[in-house]
Short mmCIF file of C-alpha atoms and ligand atoms in Angstrom, two decimals:
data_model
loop_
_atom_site.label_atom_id
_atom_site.label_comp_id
_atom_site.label_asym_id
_atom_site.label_seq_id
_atom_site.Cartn_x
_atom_site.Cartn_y
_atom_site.Cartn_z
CA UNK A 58 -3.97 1.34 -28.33
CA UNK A 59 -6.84 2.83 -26.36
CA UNK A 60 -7.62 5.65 -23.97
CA UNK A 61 -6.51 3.10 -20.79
CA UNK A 62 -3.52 2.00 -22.25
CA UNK A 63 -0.44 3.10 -19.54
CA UNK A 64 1.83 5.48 -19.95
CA UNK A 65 4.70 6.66 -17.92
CA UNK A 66 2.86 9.48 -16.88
CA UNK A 67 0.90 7.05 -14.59
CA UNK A 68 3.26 5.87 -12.39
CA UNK A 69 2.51 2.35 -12.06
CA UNK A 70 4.93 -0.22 -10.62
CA UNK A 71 5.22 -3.84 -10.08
CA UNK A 72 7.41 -5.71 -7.39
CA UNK A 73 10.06 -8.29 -8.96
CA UNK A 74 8.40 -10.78 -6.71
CA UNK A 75 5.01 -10.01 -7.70
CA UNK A 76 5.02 -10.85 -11.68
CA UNK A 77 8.04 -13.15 -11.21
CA UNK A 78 5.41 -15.06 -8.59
CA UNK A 79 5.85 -18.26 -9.89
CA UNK A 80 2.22 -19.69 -8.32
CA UNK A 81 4.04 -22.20 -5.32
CA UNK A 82 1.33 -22.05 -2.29
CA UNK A 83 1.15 -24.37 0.64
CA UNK A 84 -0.61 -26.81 -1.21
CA UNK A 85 1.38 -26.81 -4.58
CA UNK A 86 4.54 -26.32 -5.71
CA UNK A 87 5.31 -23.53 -9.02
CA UNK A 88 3.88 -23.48 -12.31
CA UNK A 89 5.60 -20.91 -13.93
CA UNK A 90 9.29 -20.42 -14.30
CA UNK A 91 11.58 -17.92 -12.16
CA UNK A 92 11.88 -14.98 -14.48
CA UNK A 93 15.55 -13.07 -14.62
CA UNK A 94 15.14 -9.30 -13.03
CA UNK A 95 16.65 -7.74 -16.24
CA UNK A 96 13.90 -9.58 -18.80
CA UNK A 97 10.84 -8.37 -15.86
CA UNK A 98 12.55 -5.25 -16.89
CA UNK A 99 11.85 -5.11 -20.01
CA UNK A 100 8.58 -6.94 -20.00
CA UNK A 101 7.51 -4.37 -17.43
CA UNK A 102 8.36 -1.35 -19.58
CA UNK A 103 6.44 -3.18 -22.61
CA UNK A 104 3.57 -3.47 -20.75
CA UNK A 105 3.60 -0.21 -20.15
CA UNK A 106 4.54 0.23 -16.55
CA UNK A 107 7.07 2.98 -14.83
CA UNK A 108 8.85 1.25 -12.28
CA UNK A 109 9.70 -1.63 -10.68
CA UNK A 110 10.59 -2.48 -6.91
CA UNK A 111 12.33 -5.53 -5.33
CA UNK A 112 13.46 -7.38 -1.91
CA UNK A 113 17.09 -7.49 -1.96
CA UNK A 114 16.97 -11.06 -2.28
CA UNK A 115 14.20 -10.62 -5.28
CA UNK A 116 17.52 -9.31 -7.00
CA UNK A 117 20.72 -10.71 -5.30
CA UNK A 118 20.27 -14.07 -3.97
CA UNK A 119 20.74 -14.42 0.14
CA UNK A 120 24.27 -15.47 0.65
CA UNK A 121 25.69 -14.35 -2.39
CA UNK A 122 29.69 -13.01 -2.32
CA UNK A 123 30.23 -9.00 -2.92
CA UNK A 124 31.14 -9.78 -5.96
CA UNK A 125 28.44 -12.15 -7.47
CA UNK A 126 26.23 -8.98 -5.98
CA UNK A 127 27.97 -6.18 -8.09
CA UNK A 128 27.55 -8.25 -11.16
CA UNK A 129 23.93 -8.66 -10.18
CA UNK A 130 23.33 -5.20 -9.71
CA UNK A 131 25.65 -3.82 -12.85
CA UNK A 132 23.30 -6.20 -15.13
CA UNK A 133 19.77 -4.60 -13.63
CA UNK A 134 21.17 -1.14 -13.91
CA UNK A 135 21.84 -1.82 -17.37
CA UNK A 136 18.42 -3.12 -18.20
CA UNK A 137 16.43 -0.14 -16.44
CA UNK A 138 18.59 2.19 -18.39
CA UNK A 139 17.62 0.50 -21.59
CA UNK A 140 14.07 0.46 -21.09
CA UNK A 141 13.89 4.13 -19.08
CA UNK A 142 12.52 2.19 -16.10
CA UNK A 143 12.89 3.37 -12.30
CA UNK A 144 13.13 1.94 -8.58
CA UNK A 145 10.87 3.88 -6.87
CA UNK A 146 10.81 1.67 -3.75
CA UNK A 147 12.80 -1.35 -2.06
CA UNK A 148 12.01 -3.37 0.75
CA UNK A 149 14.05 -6.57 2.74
CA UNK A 150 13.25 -9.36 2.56
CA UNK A 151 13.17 -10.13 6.64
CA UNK A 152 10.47 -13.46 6.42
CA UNK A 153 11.53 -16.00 4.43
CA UNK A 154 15.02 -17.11 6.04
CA UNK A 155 13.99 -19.85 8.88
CA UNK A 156 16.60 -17.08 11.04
CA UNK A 157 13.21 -15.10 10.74
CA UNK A 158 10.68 -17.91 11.79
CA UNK A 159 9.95 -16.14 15.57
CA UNK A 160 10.05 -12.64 13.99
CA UNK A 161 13.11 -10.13 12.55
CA UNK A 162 13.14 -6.90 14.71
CA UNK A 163 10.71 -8.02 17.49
CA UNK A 164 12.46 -11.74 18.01
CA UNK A 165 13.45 -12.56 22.12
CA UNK A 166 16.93 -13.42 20.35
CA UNK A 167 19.11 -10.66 20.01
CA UNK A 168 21.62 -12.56 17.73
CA UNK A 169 18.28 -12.66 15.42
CA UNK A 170 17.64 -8.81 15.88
CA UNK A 171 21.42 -7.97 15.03
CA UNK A 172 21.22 -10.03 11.81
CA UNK A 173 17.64 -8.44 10.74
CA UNK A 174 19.25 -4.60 11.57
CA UNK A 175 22.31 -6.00 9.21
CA UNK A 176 20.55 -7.27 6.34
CA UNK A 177 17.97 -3.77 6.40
CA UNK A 178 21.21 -2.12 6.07
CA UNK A 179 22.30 -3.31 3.03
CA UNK A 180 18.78 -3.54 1.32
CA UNK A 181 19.00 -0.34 2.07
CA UNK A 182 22.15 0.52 0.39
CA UNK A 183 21.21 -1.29 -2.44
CA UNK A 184 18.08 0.31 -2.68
CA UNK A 185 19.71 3.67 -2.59
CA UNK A 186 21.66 2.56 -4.76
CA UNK A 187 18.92 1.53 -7.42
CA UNK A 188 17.59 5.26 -7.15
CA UNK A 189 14.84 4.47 -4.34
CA UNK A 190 13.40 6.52 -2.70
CA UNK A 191 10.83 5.35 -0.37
CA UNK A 192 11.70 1.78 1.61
CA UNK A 193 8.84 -0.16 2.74
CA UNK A 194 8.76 -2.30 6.14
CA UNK A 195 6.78 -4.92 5.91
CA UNK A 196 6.86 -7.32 9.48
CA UNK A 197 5.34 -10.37 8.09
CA UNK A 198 6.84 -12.49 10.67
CA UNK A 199 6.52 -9.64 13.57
CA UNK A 200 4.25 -12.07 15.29
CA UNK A 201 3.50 -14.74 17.48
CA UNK A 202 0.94 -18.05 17.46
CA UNK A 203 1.79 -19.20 21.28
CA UNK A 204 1.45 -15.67 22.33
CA UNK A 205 2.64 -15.88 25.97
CA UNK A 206 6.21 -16.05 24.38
CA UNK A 207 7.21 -12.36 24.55
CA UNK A 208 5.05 -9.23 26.08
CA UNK A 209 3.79 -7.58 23.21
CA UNK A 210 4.37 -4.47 24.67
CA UNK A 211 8.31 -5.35 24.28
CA UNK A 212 7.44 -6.28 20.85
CA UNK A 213 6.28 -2.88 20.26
CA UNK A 214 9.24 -1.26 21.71
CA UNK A 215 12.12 -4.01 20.11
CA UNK A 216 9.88 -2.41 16.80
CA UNK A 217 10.54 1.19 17.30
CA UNK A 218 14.24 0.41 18.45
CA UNK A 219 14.80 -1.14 15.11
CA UNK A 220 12.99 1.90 13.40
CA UNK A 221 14.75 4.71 15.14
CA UNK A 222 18.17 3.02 14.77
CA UNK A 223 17.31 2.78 10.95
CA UNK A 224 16.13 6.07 10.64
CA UNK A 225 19.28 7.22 12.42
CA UNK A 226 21.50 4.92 9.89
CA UNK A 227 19.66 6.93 6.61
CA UNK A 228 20.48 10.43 8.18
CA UNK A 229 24.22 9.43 8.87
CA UNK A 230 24.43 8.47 5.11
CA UNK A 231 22.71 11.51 3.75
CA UNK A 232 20.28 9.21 1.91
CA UNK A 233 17.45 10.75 0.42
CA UNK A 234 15.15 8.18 1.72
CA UNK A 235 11.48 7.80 3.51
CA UNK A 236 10.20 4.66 5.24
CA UNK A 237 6.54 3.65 4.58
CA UNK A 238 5.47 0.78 7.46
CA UNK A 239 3.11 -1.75 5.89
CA UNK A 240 0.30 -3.62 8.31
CA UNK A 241 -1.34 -7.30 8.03
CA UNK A 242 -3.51 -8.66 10.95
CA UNK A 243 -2.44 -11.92 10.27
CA UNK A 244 -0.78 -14.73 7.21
CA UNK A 245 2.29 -15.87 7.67
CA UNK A 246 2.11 -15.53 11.56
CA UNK A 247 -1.07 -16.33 13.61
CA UNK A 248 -1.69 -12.33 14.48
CA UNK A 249 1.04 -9.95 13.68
CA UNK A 250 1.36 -6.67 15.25
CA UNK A 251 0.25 -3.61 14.35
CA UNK A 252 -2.49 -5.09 12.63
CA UNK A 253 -3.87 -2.53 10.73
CA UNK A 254 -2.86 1.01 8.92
CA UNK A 255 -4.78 2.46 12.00
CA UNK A 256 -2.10 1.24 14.11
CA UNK A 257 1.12 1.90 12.11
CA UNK A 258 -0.20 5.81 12.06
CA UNK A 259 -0.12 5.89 16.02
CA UNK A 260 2.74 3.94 16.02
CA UNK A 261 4.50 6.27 13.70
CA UNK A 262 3.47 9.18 16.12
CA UNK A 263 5.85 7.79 18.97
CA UNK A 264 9.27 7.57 16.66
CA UNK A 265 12.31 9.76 16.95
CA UNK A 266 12.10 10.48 13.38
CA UNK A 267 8.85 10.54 12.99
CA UNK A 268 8.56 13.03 9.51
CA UNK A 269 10.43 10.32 7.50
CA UNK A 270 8.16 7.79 8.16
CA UNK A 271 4.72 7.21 6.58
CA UNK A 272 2.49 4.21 6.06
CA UNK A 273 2.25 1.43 2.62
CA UNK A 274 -1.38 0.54 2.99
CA UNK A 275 -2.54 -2.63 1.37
CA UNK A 276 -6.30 -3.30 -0.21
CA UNK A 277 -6.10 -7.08 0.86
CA UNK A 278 -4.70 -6.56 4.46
CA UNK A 279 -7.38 -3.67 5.17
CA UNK A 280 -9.84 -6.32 3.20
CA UNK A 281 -8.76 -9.11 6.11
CA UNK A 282 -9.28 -7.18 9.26
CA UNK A 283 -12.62 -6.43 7.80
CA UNK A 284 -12.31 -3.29 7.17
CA UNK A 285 -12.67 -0.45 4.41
CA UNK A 286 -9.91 0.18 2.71
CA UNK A 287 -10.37 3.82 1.02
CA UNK A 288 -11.12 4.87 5.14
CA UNK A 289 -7.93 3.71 6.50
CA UNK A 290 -5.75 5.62 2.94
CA UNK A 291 -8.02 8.40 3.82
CA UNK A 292 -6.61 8.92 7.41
CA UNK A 293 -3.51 8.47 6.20
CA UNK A 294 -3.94 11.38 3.25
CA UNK A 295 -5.27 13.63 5.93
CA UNK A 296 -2.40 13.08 7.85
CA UNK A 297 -0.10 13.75 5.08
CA UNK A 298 1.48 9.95 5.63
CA UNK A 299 0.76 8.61 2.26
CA UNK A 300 3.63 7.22 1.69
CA UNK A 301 3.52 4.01 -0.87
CA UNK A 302 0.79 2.39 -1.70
CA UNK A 303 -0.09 -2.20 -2.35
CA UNK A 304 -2.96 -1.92 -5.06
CA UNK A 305 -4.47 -5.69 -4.81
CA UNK A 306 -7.98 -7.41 -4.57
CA UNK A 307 -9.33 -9.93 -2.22
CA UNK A 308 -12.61 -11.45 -1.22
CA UNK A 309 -13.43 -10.20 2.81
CA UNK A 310 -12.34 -13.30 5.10
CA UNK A 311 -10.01 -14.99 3.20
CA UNK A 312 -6.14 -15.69 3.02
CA UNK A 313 -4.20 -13.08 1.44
CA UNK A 314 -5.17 -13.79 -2.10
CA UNK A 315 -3.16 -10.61 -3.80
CA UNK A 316 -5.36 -10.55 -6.58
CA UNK A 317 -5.54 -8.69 -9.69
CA UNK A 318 -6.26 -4.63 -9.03
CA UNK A 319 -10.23 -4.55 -9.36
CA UNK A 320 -11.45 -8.03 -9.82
CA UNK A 321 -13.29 -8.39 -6.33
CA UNK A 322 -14.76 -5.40 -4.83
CA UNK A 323 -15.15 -2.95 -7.61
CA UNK A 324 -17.06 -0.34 -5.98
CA UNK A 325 -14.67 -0.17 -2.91
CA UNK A 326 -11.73 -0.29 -6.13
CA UNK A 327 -13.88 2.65 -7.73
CA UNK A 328 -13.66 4.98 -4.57
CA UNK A 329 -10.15 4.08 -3.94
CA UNK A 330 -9.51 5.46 -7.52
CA UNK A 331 -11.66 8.25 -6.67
CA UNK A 332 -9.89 9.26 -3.41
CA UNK A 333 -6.04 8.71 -4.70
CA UNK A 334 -7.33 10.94 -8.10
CA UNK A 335 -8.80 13.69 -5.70
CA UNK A 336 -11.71 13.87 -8.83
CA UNK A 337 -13.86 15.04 -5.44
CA UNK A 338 -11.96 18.05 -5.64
CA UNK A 339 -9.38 17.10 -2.74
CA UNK A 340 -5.48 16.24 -2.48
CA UNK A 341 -4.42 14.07 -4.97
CA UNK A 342 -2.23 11.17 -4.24
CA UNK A 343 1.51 11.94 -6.15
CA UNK A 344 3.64 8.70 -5.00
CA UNK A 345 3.83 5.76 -7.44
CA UNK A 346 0.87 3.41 -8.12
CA UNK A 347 2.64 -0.06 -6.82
CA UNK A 348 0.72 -3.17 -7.24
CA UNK A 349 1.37 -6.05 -5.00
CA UNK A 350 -0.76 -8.83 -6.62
CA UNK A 351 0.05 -11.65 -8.65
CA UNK A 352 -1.44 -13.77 -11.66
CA UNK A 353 -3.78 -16.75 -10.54
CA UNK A 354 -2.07 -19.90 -10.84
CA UNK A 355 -3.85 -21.43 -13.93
CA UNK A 356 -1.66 -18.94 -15.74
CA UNK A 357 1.63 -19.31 -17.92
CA UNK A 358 3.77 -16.46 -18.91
CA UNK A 359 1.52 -14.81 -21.30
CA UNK A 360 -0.89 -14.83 -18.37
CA UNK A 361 1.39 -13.02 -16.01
CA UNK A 362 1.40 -10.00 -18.69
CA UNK A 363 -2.43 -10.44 -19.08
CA UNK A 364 -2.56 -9.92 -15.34
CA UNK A 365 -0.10 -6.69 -15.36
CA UNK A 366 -2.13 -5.27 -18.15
CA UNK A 367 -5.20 -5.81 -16.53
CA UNK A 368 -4.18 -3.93 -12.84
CA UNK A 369 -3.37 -0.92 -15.21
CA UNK A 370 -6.23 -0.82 -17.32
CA UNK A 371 -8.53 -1.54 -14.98
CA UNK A 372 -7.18 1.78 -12.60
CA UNK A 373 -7.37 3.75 -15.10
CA UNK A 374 -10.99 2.51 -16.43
CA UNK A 375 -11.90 3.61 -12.27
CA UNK A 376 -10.54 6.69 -13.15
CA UNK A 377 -12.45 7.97 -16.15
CA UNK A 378 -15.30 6.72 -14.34
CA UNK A 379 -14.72 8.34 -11.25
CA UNK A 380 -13.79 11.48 -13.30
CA UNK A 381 -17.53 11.33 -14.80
CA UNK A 382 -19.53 10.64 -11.60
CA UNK A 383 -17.78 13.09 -10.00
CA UNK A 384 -18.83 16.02 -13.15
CA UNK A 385 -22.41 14.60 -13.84
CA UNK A 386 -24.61 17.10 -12.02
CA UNK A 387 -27.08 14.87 -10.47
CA UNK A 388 -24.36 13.29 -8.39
CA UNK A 389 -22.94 16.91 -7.57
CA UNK A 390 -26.71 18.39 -6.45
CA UNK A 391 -26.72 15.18 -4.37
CA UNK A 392 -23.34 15.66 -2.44
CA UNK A 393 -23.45 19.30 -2.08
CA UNK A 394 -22.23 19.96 1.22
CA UNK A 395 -25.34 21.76 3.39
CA UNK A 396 -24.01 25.58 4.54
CA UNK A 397 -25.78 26.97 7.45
CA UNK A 398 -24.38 30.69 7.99
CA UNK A 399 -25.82 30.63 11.64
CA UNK A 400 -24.38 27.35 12.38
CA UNK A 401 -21.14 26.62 10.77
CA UNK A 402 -18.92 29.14 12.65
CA UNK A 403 -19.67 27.90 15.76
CA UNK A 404 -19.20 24.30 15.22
CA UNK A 405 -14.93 24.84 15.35
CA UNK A 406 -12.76 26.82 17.82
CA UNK A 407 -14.11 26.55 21.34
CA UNK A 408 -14.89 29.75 22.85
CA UNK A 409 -17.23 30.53 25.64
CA UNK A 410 -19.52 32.75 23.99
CA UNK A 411 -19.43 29.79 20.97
CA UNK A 412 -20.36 27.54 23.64
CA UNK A 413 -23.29 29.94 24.79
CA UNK A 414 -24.71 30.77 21.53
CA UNK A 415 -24.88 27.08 20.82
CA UNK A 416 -27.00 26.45 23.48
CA UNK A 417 -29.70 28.73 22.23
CA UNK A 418 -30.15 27.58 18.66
CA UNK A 419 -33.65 26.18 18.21
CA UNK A 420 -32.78 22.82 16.68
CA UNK A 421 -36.01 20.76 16.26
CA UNK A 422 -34.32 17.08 15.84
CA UNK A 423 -37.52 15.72 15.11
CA UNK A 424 -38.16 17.95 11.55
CA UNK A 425 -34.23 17.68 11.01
CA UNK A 426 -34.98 13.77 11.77
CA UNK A 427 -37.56 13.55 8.72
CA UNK A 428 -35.65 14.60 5.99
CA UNK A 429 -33.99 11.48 3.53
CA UNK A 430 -30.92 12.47 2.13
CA UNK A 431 -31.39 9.83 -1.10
CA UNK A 432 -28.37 8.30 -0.66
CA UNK A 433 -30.35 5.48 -2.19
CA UNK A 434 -30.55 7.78 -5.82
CA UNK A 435 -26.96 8.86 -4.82
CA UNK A 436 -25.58 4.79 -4.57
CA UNK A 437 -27.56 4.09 -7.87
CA UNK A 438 -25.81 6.74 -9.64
CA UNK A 439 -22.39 5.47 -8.79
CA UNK A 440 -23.84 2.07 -10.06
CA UNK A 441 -24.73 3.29 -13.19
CA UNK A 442 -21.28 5.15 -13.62
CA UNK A 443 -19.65 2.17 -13.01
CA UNK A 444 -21.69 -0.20 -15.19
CA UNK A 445 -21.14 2.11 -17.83
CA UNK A 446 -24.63 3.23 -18.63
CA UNK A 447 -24.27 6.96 -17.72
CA UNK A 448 -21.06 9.51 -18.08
C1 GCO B 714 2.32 -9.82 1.66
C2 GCO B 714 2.92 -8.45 1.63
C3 GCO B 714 4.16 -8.37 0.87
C4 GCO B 714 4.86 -7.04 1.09
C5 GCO B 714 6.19 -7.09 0.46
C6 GCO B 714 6.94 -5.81 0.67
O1 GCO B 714 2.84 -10.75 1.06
O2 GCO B 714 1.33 -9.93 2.30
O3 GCO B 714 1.96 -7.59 1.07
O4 GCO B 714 3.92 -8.58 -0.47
O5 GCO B 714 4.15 -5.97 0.56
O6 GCO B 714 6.88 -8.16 1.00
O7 GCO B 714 7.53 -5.83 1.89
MN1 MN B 715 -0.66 -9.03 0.56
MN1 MN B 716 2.07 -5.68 0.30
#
């Protein structure tokens, strides 16, 4: 037992599918055994996690009869009772069913679109009825490869039909329930829509119900597009639409490689830490800590564990770091925002006179030019925090 060894207090979850991945890719079929939901369970809770999230058909296998499913269910509510584990979040599985292969709520088949609205239905109730609270949408077959098949502008709107009828089925049930969309520019379909988190947020904007629904931002899909991750969670904070969150790794311009939390990247991992902490001084992040990554596929069992243990120690190594670069004083001198009495008023709230008196500052842009702002010193610092030389 150490200082980074989890605790309930830190929220972390895991997805059934995500230690229960059992390492089949395109190339290779498993190497690990299917592990029962009610022993993840209580592997999870050993490890030291606080919740757990699933697909419906991570739990309750598609096609099963209602009473196969009620058996199912009874069993895992037994198991998170005995090891004080939660649901935080559910999700549907709408991708893997070849019904899916031309998309769930944006197919041109209507039959299709019916059957994807059904099955979010009850994942839904299930999920409500697991305790969840927040239900992620993730459209990984919301897509197209021969892309003159549908307007994506229909796509677009078949998305937010499916959304505000959804939204409008959680209301009529009184369920106590938020959606969190999750975007991916591309993997399993050739390009997706809504790319990236960027896009979900306007997206979001247009819905009926657009207070219950937030965004699931992933580090590997952010990672794909090319693009920084801690930016597109900060717009999201800012706009209070923080839903859920997919803690992962991946090397820039690969596949979707779901890695463990931390092991690629670990300065963009160390200001992720630092943003969803608020050690800056800002908003913390309250929602769970989910990570949707799983164990290479050299691993056996005992590896999978390794893996799970590593995602939280490693977050909360970030965080005792970030926690000490954010204190040390040099680092604080460095980001100290600059105050300029004269100036700062006028820069918000248009008025006239604001407008005016800007005009007339005497702003040389040359001498402002000149100064370095040693971001270079400022870099190194956060270098040295994180190598664990300083702090
Ligand atoms: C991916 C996605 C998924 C989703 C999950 C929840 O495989 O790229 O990240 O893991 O997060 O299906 O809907
Ligand atoms: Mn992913
Ligand atoms: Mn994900």
């Amino acid at each position: 037992m150490d200082a980074f060894n989890p605790t309930k207090d830190d929220r972390f979850t895991f997805g059934l599918w995500t230690v229960g991945n059992t390492g089949r890719d395109p190339f290779g079929d498993a190497v690990r055994k299917p592990l029962a939901p009610p022993y993840v369970v209580k592997k999870l809770a050993e490890c030291g996690a606080w919740g757990v999230n699933l697909h419906d058909n991570d739990l309750v296998p598609f096609g099963s009869s209602a009473a196969t499913r009620d058996a199912i269910v009874r069993d895992f509510k037994a198991a998170l009772s005995d090891h004080g584990m939660c649901v935080p979040m559910a999700t549907t599985n709408l991708f893997g069913h070849p019904i899916f292969k031309d998309g769930a709520f944006s197919s041109n088949d209507p039959k299709v679109r019916a059957f994807a609205l059904k099955k979010t239905m009850d994942a839904i109730d299930l999920g409500v009825e697991l305790g969840a609270k927040i239900y992620v949408f993730w459209g990984g077959r919301e897509g197209a490869e021969a892309d003159a098949c549908r307007d994506p502008r229909v796509a677009i709107q078949r998305m937010r039909d499916a959304l505000d009828f959804l939204c409008g089925y959680v209301r009529d049930q009184n369920y106590d329930l938020k959606f969190a969309l999750e975007a991916k520019p591309n993997e399993p379909r050739g390009d997706i829509y809504f790319p990236t988190t960027g896009h979900m947020l306007h997206f979001i904007e247009t819905l009926h119900h657009k207070d219950m629904v937030g965004v699931n931002p992933e580090v590997a899909h952010e990672n794909m597009a090319g693009l920084p991750f801690q930016h597109a969670v900060a717009q999201a904070m800012e706009a209070g639409k923080l839903f859920h969150i997919d803690l992962n790794a991946q090397k820039i311009g690969r596949y979707d490689q779901d890695l463990r939390f931390g092991s690629e990247d670990v300065k963009q991992a160390f200001l992720l830490v630092r943003l969803l902490e608020g050690t800056t001084g800002g908003p913390r992040y309250a929602g769970p800590r989910h990570f949707d990554a799983h164990a290479y596929r050299t691993e056996d069992e005992d590896g999978v564990w390794d893996f799970a243990r590593g995602c939280m120690r490693t977050y909360k190594i970030l965080k005792v770091r970030a926690q000490a670069f954010d204190a040390d004083p040099s680092v604080r001198e460095l980001i100290a925002p600059t105050k300029d009495p004269a100036i700062d008023p006028l820069l918000s709230g248009y008025t006239r006179d604001k407008a005016t008196k800007l005009r007339q500052l005497a702003i040389d842009p040359d001498a402002t030019a000149a100064r370095g702002l040693r971001y270079e010193r400022l870099d190194q610092l956060m270098m040295e925090h994180l190598l664990g030389v300083r702090g």
